[in-house]
mmCIF file of C-alpha atoms and ligand atoms in Angstrom:
data_model
loop_
_atom_site.group_PDB
_atom_site.id
_atom_site.type_symbol
_atom_site.label_atom_id
_atom_site.label_comp_id
_atom_site.label_asym_id
_atom_site.label_seq_id
_atom_site.Cartn_x
_atom_site.Cartn_y
_atom_site.Cartn_z
ATOM 1 C CA MET A 1 100.587 114.729 74.268
ATOM 2 C CA ALA A 2 104.214 114.470 73.691
ATOM 3 C CA ALA A 3 104.003 117.457 71.473
ATOM 4 C CA LEU A 4 102.529 119.330 74.314
ATOM 5 C CA LEU A 5 105.802 118.421 76.358
ATOM 6 C CA ASN A 6 108.405 119.596 73.871
ATOM 7 C CA GLN A 7 107.793 123.129 72.578
ATOM 8 C CA VAL A 8 109.842 125.958 71.541
ATOM 9 C CA PHE A 9 108.584 129.478 72.006
ATOM 10 C CA PHE A 10 109.684 132.479 69.932
ATOM 11 C CA PRO A 11 108.457 135.505 71.978
ATOM 12 C CA SER A 12 109.132 138.833 70.145
ATOM 13 C CA THR A 13 107.936 140.789 73.192
ATOM 14 C CA PHE A 14 108.375 140.405 76.807
ATOM 15 C CA GLN A 15 104.617 140.096 77.309
ATOM 16 C CA GLU A 16 104.436 137.277 74.956
ATOM 17 C CA LEU A 17 107.577 135.484 76.769
ATOM 18 C CA PHE A 18 106.424 136.075 80.271
ATOM 19 C CA ASN A 19 103.079 134.577 79.232
ATOM 20 C CA ALA A 20 104.609 131.529 77.915
ATOM 21 C CA TRP A 21 106.568 131.552 81.168
ATOM 22 C CA ASN A 22 103.703 131.777 83.424
ATOM 23 C CA ARG A 23 102.059 128.792 81.637
ATOM 24 C CA PHE A 24 105.021 126.610 81.753
ATOM 25 C CA PRO A 25 107.127 127.786 84.662
ATOM 26 C CA GLY A 26 109.702 125.216 84.068
ATOM 27 C CA ALA A 27 110.576 126.551 80.579
ATOM 28 C CA VAL A 28 114.281 127.339 80.034
ATOM 29 C CA PRO A 29 115.493 130.376 78.494
ATOM 30 C CA TYR A 30 117.756 129.651 75.249
ATOM 31 C CA ALA A 31 120.267 132.438 74.032
ATOM 32 C CA GLY A 32 123.033 130.945 72.167
ATOM 33 C CA GLY A 33 122.553 127.389 73.174
ATOM 34 C CA THR A 34 126.453 126.891 73.703
ATOM 35 C CA GLY A 35 125.945 126.166 77.455
ATOM 36 C CA LEU A 36 122.659 124.407 77.299
ATOM 37 C CA ILE A 37 124.042 121.804 74.640
ATOM 38 C CA ARG A 38 127.872 121.733 76.147
ATOM 39 C CA GLY A 39 129.640 118.405 76.249
ATOM 40 C CA GLN A 40 127.012 116.807 74.222
ATOM 41 C CA GLY A 41 128.428 114.916 71.335
ATOM 42 C CA LYS A 42 125.527 113.177 70.320
ATOM 43 C CA GLU A 43 123.553 113.297 67.151
ATOM 44 C CA ILE A 44 120.481 113.920 68.887
ATOM 45 C CA LEU A 45 120.733 116.488 71.506
ATOM 46 C CA ASP A 46 119.337 116.529 75.090
ATOM 47 C CA LEU A 47 117.356 119.909 75.422
ATOM 48 C CA PRO A 48 115.057 121.018 77.903
ATOM 49 C CA PRO A 49 111.509 120.186 77.074
ATOM 50 C CA ILE A 50 110.177 123.393 76.999
ATOM 51 C CA ILE A 51 112.306 126.274 75.645
ATOM 52 C CA LEU A 52 111.799 130.146 75.361
ATOM 53 C CA SER A 53 114.115 131.196 72.350
ATOM 54 C CA LEU A 54 115.212 134.765 73.387
ATOM 55 C CA ASP A 55 116.186 135.225 69.397
ATOM 56 C CA LYS A 56 113.580 137.497 68.451
ATOM 57 C CA LEU A 57 113.531 139.820 71.528
ATOM 58 C CA GLU A 58 115.102 142.798 69.772
ATOM 59 C CA ASP A 59 115.493 144.712 73.047
ATOM 60 C CA LEU A 60 118.220 142.107 74.158
ATOM 61 C CA GLN A 61 120.294 142.471 70.894
ATOM 62 C CA ARG A 62 120.995 146.319 71.514
ATOM 63 C CA ILE A 63 124.363 148.151 72.519
ATOM 64 C CA THR A 64 123.653 151.638 73.477
ATOM 65 C CA ARG A 65 126.443 154.161 74.707
ATOM 66 C CA THR A 66 125.992 157.207 77.074
ATOM 67 C CA GLU A 67 128.855 159.429 78.209
ATOM 68 C CA ARG A 68 129.291 157.413 81.516
ATOM 69 C CA TYR A 69 128.174 153.833 80.440
ATOM 70 C CA LEU A 70 127.849 151.063 77.825
ATOM 71 C CA GLU A 71 124.755 149.172 77.932
ATOM 72 C CA ILE A 72 124.847 145.636 76.609
ATOM 73 C CA GLY A 73 121.805 143.656 75.668
ATOM 74 C CA ALA A 74 121.709 140.266 77.259
ATOM 75 C CA MET A 75 121.616 138.681 73.682
ATOM 76 C CA VAL A 76 124.769 140.385 72.539
ATOM 77 C CA LYS A 77 127.339 137.840 71.192
ATOM 78 C CA LEU A 78 130.800 137.857 72.884
ATOM 79 C CA ASN A 79 132.509 138.689 69.656
ATOM 80 C CA GLN A 80 130.188 141.582 69.129
ATOM 81 C CA ILE A 81 131.360 143.152 72.415
ATOM 82 C CA ILE A 82 135.059 142.814 71.383
ATOM 83 C CA ARG A 83 134.085 144.363 67.981
ATOM 84 C CA ILE A 84 132.719 147.632 69.768
ATOM 85 C CA GLY A 85 136.565 148.559 69.990
ATOM 86 C CA LYS A 86 138.474 150.498 72.428
ATOM 87 C CA ILE A 87 135.369 152.090 74.510
ATOM 88 C CA VAL A 88 135.078 148.560 76.078
ATOM 89 C CA PRO A 89 137.026 148.511 79.253
ATOM 90 C CA GLU A 90 140.271 146.637 78.522
ATOM 91 C CA ALA A 91 139.810 144.152 81.194
ATOM 92 C CA LEU A 92 136.324 142.866 79.748
ATOM 93 C CA THR A 93 137.792 142.806 76.233
ATOM 94 C CA ARG A 94 140.861 140.652 77.427
ATOM 95 C CA CYS A 95 138.553 138.389 79.184
ATOM 96 C CA LEU A 96 136.196 137.933 76.119
ATOM 97 C CA GLU A 97 139.222 137.330 73.927
ATOM 98 C CA LYS A 98 140.169 134.132 76.166
ATOM 99 C CA ILE A 99 136.978 132.681 75.963
ATOM 100 C CA ALA A 100 136.971 129.478 73.913
ATOM 101 C CA GLY A 101 137.422 130.092 69.962
ATOM 102 C CA VAL A 102 136.019 132.658 67.542
ATOM 103 C CA GLN A 103 133.115 130.338 66.436
ATOM 104 C CA LEU A 104 131.782 129.816 69.907
ATOM 105 C CA ARG A 105 132.281 133.447 70.602
ATOM 106 C CA ASN A 106 130.084 134.293 67.491
ATOM 107 C CA ILE A 107 127.310 132.370 69.119
ATOM 108 C CA ALA A 108 127.663 132.489 72.847
ATOM 109 C CA THR A 109 125.776 135.644 74.443
ATOM 110 C CA ILE A 110 127.068 137.712 77.432
ATOM 111 C CA GLY A 111 123.756 136.810 79.196
ATOM 112 C CA GLY A 112 124.282 133.004 78.774
ATOM 113 C CA ASN A 113 127.773 133.352 80.401
ATOM 114 C CA ILE A 114 126.545 135.403 82.994
ATOM 115 C CA CYS A 115 123.465 133.250 83.741
ATOM 116 C CA TYR A 116 125.012 129.860 83.422
ATOM 117 C CA PRO A 117 123.339 128.014 86.139
ATOM 118 C CA THR A 118 125.853 125.498 87.373
ATOM 119 C CA ARG A 119 129.194 127.436 87.691
ATOM 120 C CA ARG A 120 130.503 130.901 87.646
ATOM 121 C CA LEU A 121 132.055 131.707 84.340
ATOM 122 C CA ASP A 122 134.695 134.137 83.430
ATOM 123 C CA VAL A 123 132.961 137.192 82.370
ATOM 124 C CA SER A 124 131.499 137.809 85.889
ATOM 125 C CA ALA A 125 135.065 138.742 87.195
ATOM 126 C CA PRO A 126 135.436 141.740 85.106
ATOM 127 C CA LEU A 127 132.025 142.810 85.417
ATOM 128 C CA ALA A 128 132.251 142.730 89.336
ATOM 129 C CA ALA A 129 135.589 144.726 89.034
ATOM 130 C CA LEU A 130 133.953 147.292 86.805
ATOM 131 C CA ASP A 131 131.059 147.767 88.932
ATOM 132 C CA ALA A 132 128.713 146.550 86.397
ATOM 133 C CA GLN A 133 124.729 146.495 87.075
ATOM 134 C CA PHE A 134 122.478 143.939 85.696
ATOM 135 C CA GLU A 135 118.951 144.496 84.745
ATOM 136 C CA LEU A 136 116.508 141.611 85.722
ATOM 137 C CA ARG A 137 113.075 141.324 84.315
ATOM 138 C CA SER A 138 109.938 139.410 85.595
ATOM 139 C CA THR A 139 106.436 139.435 84.698
ATOM 140 C CA GLN A 140 105.597 142.181 87.341
ATOM 141 C CA SER A 141 108.864 144.212 87.596
ATOM 142 C CA THR A 142 112.204 145.348 86.955
ATOM 143 C CA ARG A 143 115.226 145.270 89.458
ATOM 144 C CA TRP A 144 118.895 146.134 89.168
ATOM 145 C CA ILE A 145 121.463 144.153 90.954
ATOM 146 C CA SER A 146 125.344 144.734 90.860
ATOM 147 C CA ALA A 147 127.498 142.222 89.321
ATOM 148 C CA SER A 148 129.333 141.362 92.275
ATOM 149 C CA ARG A 149 126.264 140.735 94.434
ATOM 150 C CA PHE A 150 124.573 138.653 91.540
ATOM 151 C CA SER A 151 128.020 136.535 91.498
ATOM 152 C CA SER A 152 128.626 136.369 95.109
ATOM 153 C CA LEU A 153 125.090 135.053 96.146
ATOM 154 C CA PRO A 154 125.164 131.357 97.219
ATOM 155 C CA GLY A 155 123.175 128.871 95.303
ATOM 156 C CA PRO A 156 123.302 128.046 91.651
ATOM 157 C CA THR A 157 121.861 131.251 90.333
ATOM 158 C CA ALA A 158 120.881 134.686 91.670
ATOM 159 C CA LEU A 159 117.789 134.780 89.433
ATOM 160 C CA ASN A 160 114.435 134.353 91.010
ATOM 161 C CA PRO A 161 112.107 131.932 89.061
ATOM 162 C CA GLN A 162 110.864 133.096 85.868
ATOM 163 C CA GLU A 163 113.302 136.090 85.811
ATOM 164 C CA LEU A 164 115.246 137.064 82.804
ATOM 165 C CA LEU A 165 118.586 138.955 82.425
ATOM 166 C CA THR A 166 118.033 141.959 80.146
ATOM 167 C CA ARG A 167 120.810 144.296 80.228
ATOM 168 C CA ILE A 168 124.185 144.918 81.626
ATOM 169 C CA ARG A 169 125.153 148.477 82.371
ATOM 170 C CA VAL A 170 129.397 148.920 82.412
ATOM 171 C CA PRO A 171 130.551 152.197 83.575
ATOM 172 C CA LEU A 172 133.079 153.565 81.186
ATOM 173 C CA ASP A 173 135.492 154.636 83.957
ATOM 174 C CA GLN A 174 139.023 155.290 82.591
ATOM 175 C CA TRP A 175 141.464 152.677 84.338
ATOM 176 C CA ASP A 176 145.040 153.374 83.691
ATOM 177 C CA TYR A 177 146.490 149.698 84.476
ATOM 178 C CA SER A 178 144.206 146.630 83.769
ATOM 179 C CA ILE A 179 145.478 143.157 84.032
ATOM 180 C CA TYR A 180 143.401 139.933 83.147
ATOM 181 C CA LYS A 181 144.890 136.617 83.924
ATOM 182 C CA LYS A 182 143.362 133.312 83.383
ATOM 183 C CA PHE A 183 145.058 130.428 85.449
ATOM 184 C CA SER A 184 145.869 126.865 84.413
ATOM 185 C CA SER A 185 142.612 126.306 82.487
ATOM 186 C CA GLY A 186 143.289 122.470 82.228
ATOM 187 C CA ARG A 187 143.280 121.840 85.872
ATOM 188 C CA HIS A 188 139.754 122.342 86.889
ATOM 189 C CA LEU A 189 137.242 120.899 84.456
ATOM 190 C CA ASN A 190 134.292 122.461 86.166
ATOM 191 C CA SER A 191 135.493 126.088 86.857
ATOM 192 C CA SER A 192 138.064 128.460 85.927
ATOM 193 C CA GLU A 193 139.942 130.726 87.904
ATOM 194 C CA VAL A 194 140.644 134.255 86.622
ATOM 195 C CA MET A 195 142.139 137.324 88.289
ATOM 196 C CA VAL A 196 141.358 140.984 87.398
ATOM 197 C CA PHE A 197 143.820 143.768 88.740
ATOM 198 C CA MET A 198 142.832 147.328 87.834
ATOM 199 C CA MET A 199 143.961 150.618 88.958
ATOM 200 C CA LYS A 200 143.480 154.522 88.611
ATOM 201 C CA THR A 201 145.993 157.053 88.954
ATOM 202 C CA GLN A 202 145.892 160.779 89.332
ATOM 203 C CA LYS A 203 149.291 162.829 89.325
ATOM 204 C CA ASN A 204 151.024 159.561 90.490
ATOM 205 C CA VAL A 205 148.567 158.875 93.312
ATOM 206 C CA LEU A 206 146.894 155.734 93.246
ATOM 207 C CA THR A 207 143.004 156.671 93.609
ATOM 208 C CA ASP A 208 141.410 153.459 93.076
ATOM 209 C CA ILE A 209 142.342 149.858 92.966
ATOM 210 C CA ARG A 210 140.467 146.495 92.284
ATOM 211 C CA VAL A 211 141.711 142.985 92.648
ATOM 212 C CA ILE A 212 139.229 140.233 92.022
ATOM 213 C CA PHE A 213 139.689 136.556 92.124
ATOM 214 C CA LYS A 214 137.160 134.457 90.462
ATOM 215 C CA THR A 215 136.973 130.689 91.499
ATOM 216 C CA ASN A 216 133.361 129.478 91.617
ATOM 217 C CA THR A 217 132.649 132.796 93.283
ATOM 218 C CA ILE A 218 134.100 136.212 93.227
ATOM 219 C CA LEU A 219 136.544 137.211 96.039
ATOM 220 C CA ARG A 220 137.592 140.736 96.621
ATOM 221 C CA ASP A 221 139.647 141.927 99.813
ATOM 222 C CA LYS A 222 138.654 145.852 100.193
ATOM 223 C CA ASN A 223 141.104 145.942 103.392
ATOM 224 C CA SER A 224 144.111 145.092 101.145
ATOM 225 C CA GLU A 225 143.031 147.634 98.547
ATOM 226 C CA ALA A 226 142.840 150.269 101.253
ATOM 227 C CA ILE A 227 146.358 149.611 101.783
ATOM 228 C CA LEU A 228 147.317 150.906 98.328
ATOM 229 C CA ILE A 229 144.672 153.797 97.890
ATOM 230 C CA GLY A 230 146.216 157.413 98.306
ATOM 231 C CA LYS A 231 149.823 156.093 97.838
ATOM 232 C CA HIS A 232 152.337 157.705 95.564
ATOM 233 C CA LEU A 233 153.700 155.524 92.516
ATOM 234 C CA PRO A 234 156.216 154.235 92.323
ATOM 235 C CA LEU A 235 155.140 152.342 95.803
ATOM 236 C CA SER A 236 157.791 151.437 98.428
ATOM 237 C CA ASN A 237 158.677 148.013 98.545
ATOM 238 C CA ARG A 238 157.416 147.764 102.148
ATOM 239 C CA ILE A 239 153.869 148.900 101.010
ATOM 240 C CA ALA A 240 154.029 146.271 98.110
ATOM 241 C CA ALA A 241 154.829 143.561 100.530
ATOM 242 C CA ASP A 242 152.227 144.642 103.035
ATOM 243 C CA PHE A 243 149.550 144.500 100.147
ATOM 244 C CA VAL A 244 150.883 140.962 99.346
ATOM 245 C CA GLN A 245 150.775 139.892 102.973
ATOM 246 C CA SER A 246 147.180 141.137 103.419
ATOM 247 C CA TRP A 247 146.216 139.105 100.402
ATOM 248 C CA GLU A 248 147.887 136.123 101.927
ATOM 249 C CA THR A 249 145.911 136.714 105.119
ATOM 250 C CA PHE A 250 142.686 137.134 103.455
ATOM 251 C CA LEU A 251 143.072 133.834 101.538
ATOM 252 C CA SER A 252 143.991 131.814 104.515
ATOM 253 C CA GLY A 253 140.555 132.232 105.670
ATOM 254 C CA MET A 254 139.207 130.657 102.396
ATOM 255 C CA PRO A 255 139.206 126.900 103.212
ATOM 256 C CA ASP A 256 137.329 126.090 99.869
ATOM 257 C CA VAL A 257 140.124 127.789 97.746
ATOM 258 C CA GLU A 258 142.888 125.057 96.827
ATOM 259 C CA GLU A 259 146.314 125.568 98.062
ATOM 260 C CA LEU A 260 147.848 125.893 94.601
ATOM 261 C CA SER A 261 145.366 128.255 93.343
ATOM 262 C CA LYS A 262 146.163 130.509 96.513
ATOM 263 C CA LYS A 263 149.688 130.272 95.650
ATOM 264 C CA GLU A 264 149.249 131.303 91.720
ATOM 265 C CA LEU A 265 147.083 134.126 92.647
ATOM 266 C CA VAL A 266 149.360 135.491 95.369
ATOM 267 C CA ASN A 267 152.338 135.095 92.879
ATOM 268 C CA CYS A 268 150.272 137.013 90.400
ATOM 269 C CA ILE A 269 149.385 139.884 92.743
ATOM 270 C CA GLU A 270 152.974 140.014 93.747
ATOM 271 C CA LEU A 271 154.203 140.453 90.441
ATOM 272 C CA ASN A 272 151.749 142.998 89.426
ATOM 273 C CA VAL A 273 152.225 145.210 92.629
ATOM 274 C CA TYR A 274 156.057 145.011 92.321
ATOM 275 C CA ASN A 275 155.689 146.361 88.874
ATOM 276 C CA LEU A 276 154.422 149.464 90.703
ATOM 277 C CA SER A 277 157.084 149.740 93.106
ATOM 278 C CA GLU A 278 160.462 151.466 93.250
HETATM 279 C C1 LIG B 301 133.995 124.488 73.764
HETATM 280 C C2 LIG B 301 133.558 125.423 74.936
HETATM 281 C C3 LIG B 301 134.488 126.249 75.786
HETATM 282 C C4 LIG B 301 134.057 127.078 76.627
HETATM 283 N N1 LIG B 301 135.246 128.072 77.267
HETATM 284 C C5 LIG B 301 134.825 129.022 78.154
HETATM 285 C C6 LIG B 301 135.782 129.599 78.726
HETATM 286 O O1 LIG B 301 137.033 129.610 78.423
HETATM 287 N N2 LIG B 301 135.309 130.435 79.784
HETATM 288 C C7 LIG B 301 133.907 130.884 79.853
HETATM 289 O O2 LIG B 301 133.704 131.849 80.606
HETATM 290 N N3 LIG B 301 132.956 130.123 79.177
HETATM 291 C C8 LIG B 301 133.329 129.108 78.466
HETATM 292 N N4 LIG B 301 132.480 128.341 77.849
HETATM 293 C C9 LIG B 301 131.166 128.538 78.199
HETATM 294 C C10 LIG B 301 130.294 129.619 77.311
HETATM 295 O O3 LIG B 301 130.991 130.787 77.606
HETATM 296 C C11 LIG B 301 128.751 129.696 77.579
HETATM 297 O O4 LIG B 301 128.476 128.362 77.112
HETATM 298 C C12 LIG B 301 128.328 130.607 77.144
HETATM 299 O O5 LIG B 301 128.619 131.996 77.192
HETATM 300 C C13 LIG B 301 126.863 130.695 77.059
HETATM 301 O O6 LIG B 301 126.143 131.643 76.482
HETATM 302 P P1 LIG B 301 124.848 131.046 75.529
HETATM 303 O O7 LIG B 301 124.551 132.305 74.712
HETATM 304 O O8 LIG B 301 125.198 129.854 74.530
HETATM 305 O O9 LIG B 301 123.835 130.472 76.544
HETATM 306 P P2 LIG B 301 123.020 129.189 76.638
HETATM 307 O O10 LIG B 301 123.535 128.025 76.441
HETATM 308 O O11 LIG B 301 121.573 129.594 75.662
HETATM 309 O O12 LIG B 301 122.285 129.632 78.172
HETATM 310 C C14 LIG B 301 123.143 129.410 79.222
HETATM 311 C C15 LIG B 301 122.316 129.060 80.453
HETATM 312 O O13 LIG B 301 121.886 130.590 80.920
HETATM 313 C C16 LIG B 301 120.541 130.680 80.820
HETATM 314 N N5 LIG B 301 120.184 132.005 80.088
HETATM 315 C C17 LIG B 301 120.829 132.420 78.907
HETATM 316 N N6 LIG B 301 120.534 133.711 78.592
HETATM 317 C C18 LIG B 301 119.669 134.296 79.905
HETATM 318 C C19 LIG B 301 118.901 135.284 80.144
HETATM 319 N N7 LIG B 301 119.028 136.531 79.526
HETATM 320 N N8 LIG B 301 118.415 135.400 81.265
HETATM 321 C C20 LIG B 301 118.376 134.408 82.094
HETATM 322 N N9 LIG B 301 118.782 133.303 81.876
HETATM 323 C C21 LIG B 301 119.532 133.116 80.706
HETATM 324 C C22 LIG B 301 119.995 129.555 80.064
HETATM 325 O O14 LIG B 301 118.526 129.203 80.464
HETATM 326 C C23 LIG B 301 120.997 128.645 80.478
HETATM 327 O O15 LIG B 301 120.706 127.925 81.575
HETATM 328 C C24 LIG B 301 132.703 127.480 76.885
HETATM 329 C C25 LIG B 301 131.958 126.699 76.210
HETATM 330 C C26 LIG B 301 132.221 125.777 75.372
HETATM 331 C C27 LIG B 301 130.881 125.042 74.534
#
């Protein structure tokens, strides 16, 4: 009986995967395993009793590119994405480069980072800023969900039971200014805080801006962004100050965000927006 309770499946097709998942609804997908075994310094690892290894699903390893999108399979390793080179939007590359060390990035997958069940990891911030979409597959259907919605839904995960993340579609827009900042990683053992600040310009007019702050959720304030859209560069000091003030007001309505985090974020926003001013 014990053998029945500890099993690892290696499906090579989605049909095999979902057949096994239907038989064992509590089975857990295993990508690189770095999240599943994180923090275990023991000789014998604690693993879920029934594992669905995603290793042999070739569709999940694919990277494809069209004129408008980069499509990344959920099993693509973090370092493989960095190595694609300069077509990868800068905010995403900078984020990946700051995740742990090279050995971990050779094993950890983008799907595992997005689907980590107990907290929001770093990749969700640039993917939300870039308007990425996730393909989610279950026995019966396939659906697409935006990265920002996936990362903002309440609860430990936006995945339905027995649902698999299969593909990440990243728009290949040209962003003229991309900043990725990771805050004081030592302060929170259980969650990191990162900011993405990106903007597009056309003939010195600011045509789009995204500022995303990730704590355990994704924060974005479209009212603040509207203050800058359509303005000429360099910005006037008054408009830069209005933008900072607007973010302060937005954050004051977020009791779950620590005061120190708010201060760090506002300082960083201030620095970046005044860089664009007279
Ligand atoms: C020392 C160390 C330092 C780290 N530092 C950072 C850091 O600075 N920033 C950061 O963001 N992360 C950090 N991490 C976390 C790391 O990025 C994640 O562990 C990793 O991305 C998870 O990927 P994985 O392929 O190993 O996933 P796994 O461990 O295999 O899976 C993680 C979870 O996702 C589920 N899952 C995996 N793939 C899918 C899928 N396709 N569909 C549905 N569910 C799926 C699994 O069932 C599991 O619950 C660190 C981890 C370690 C060990």
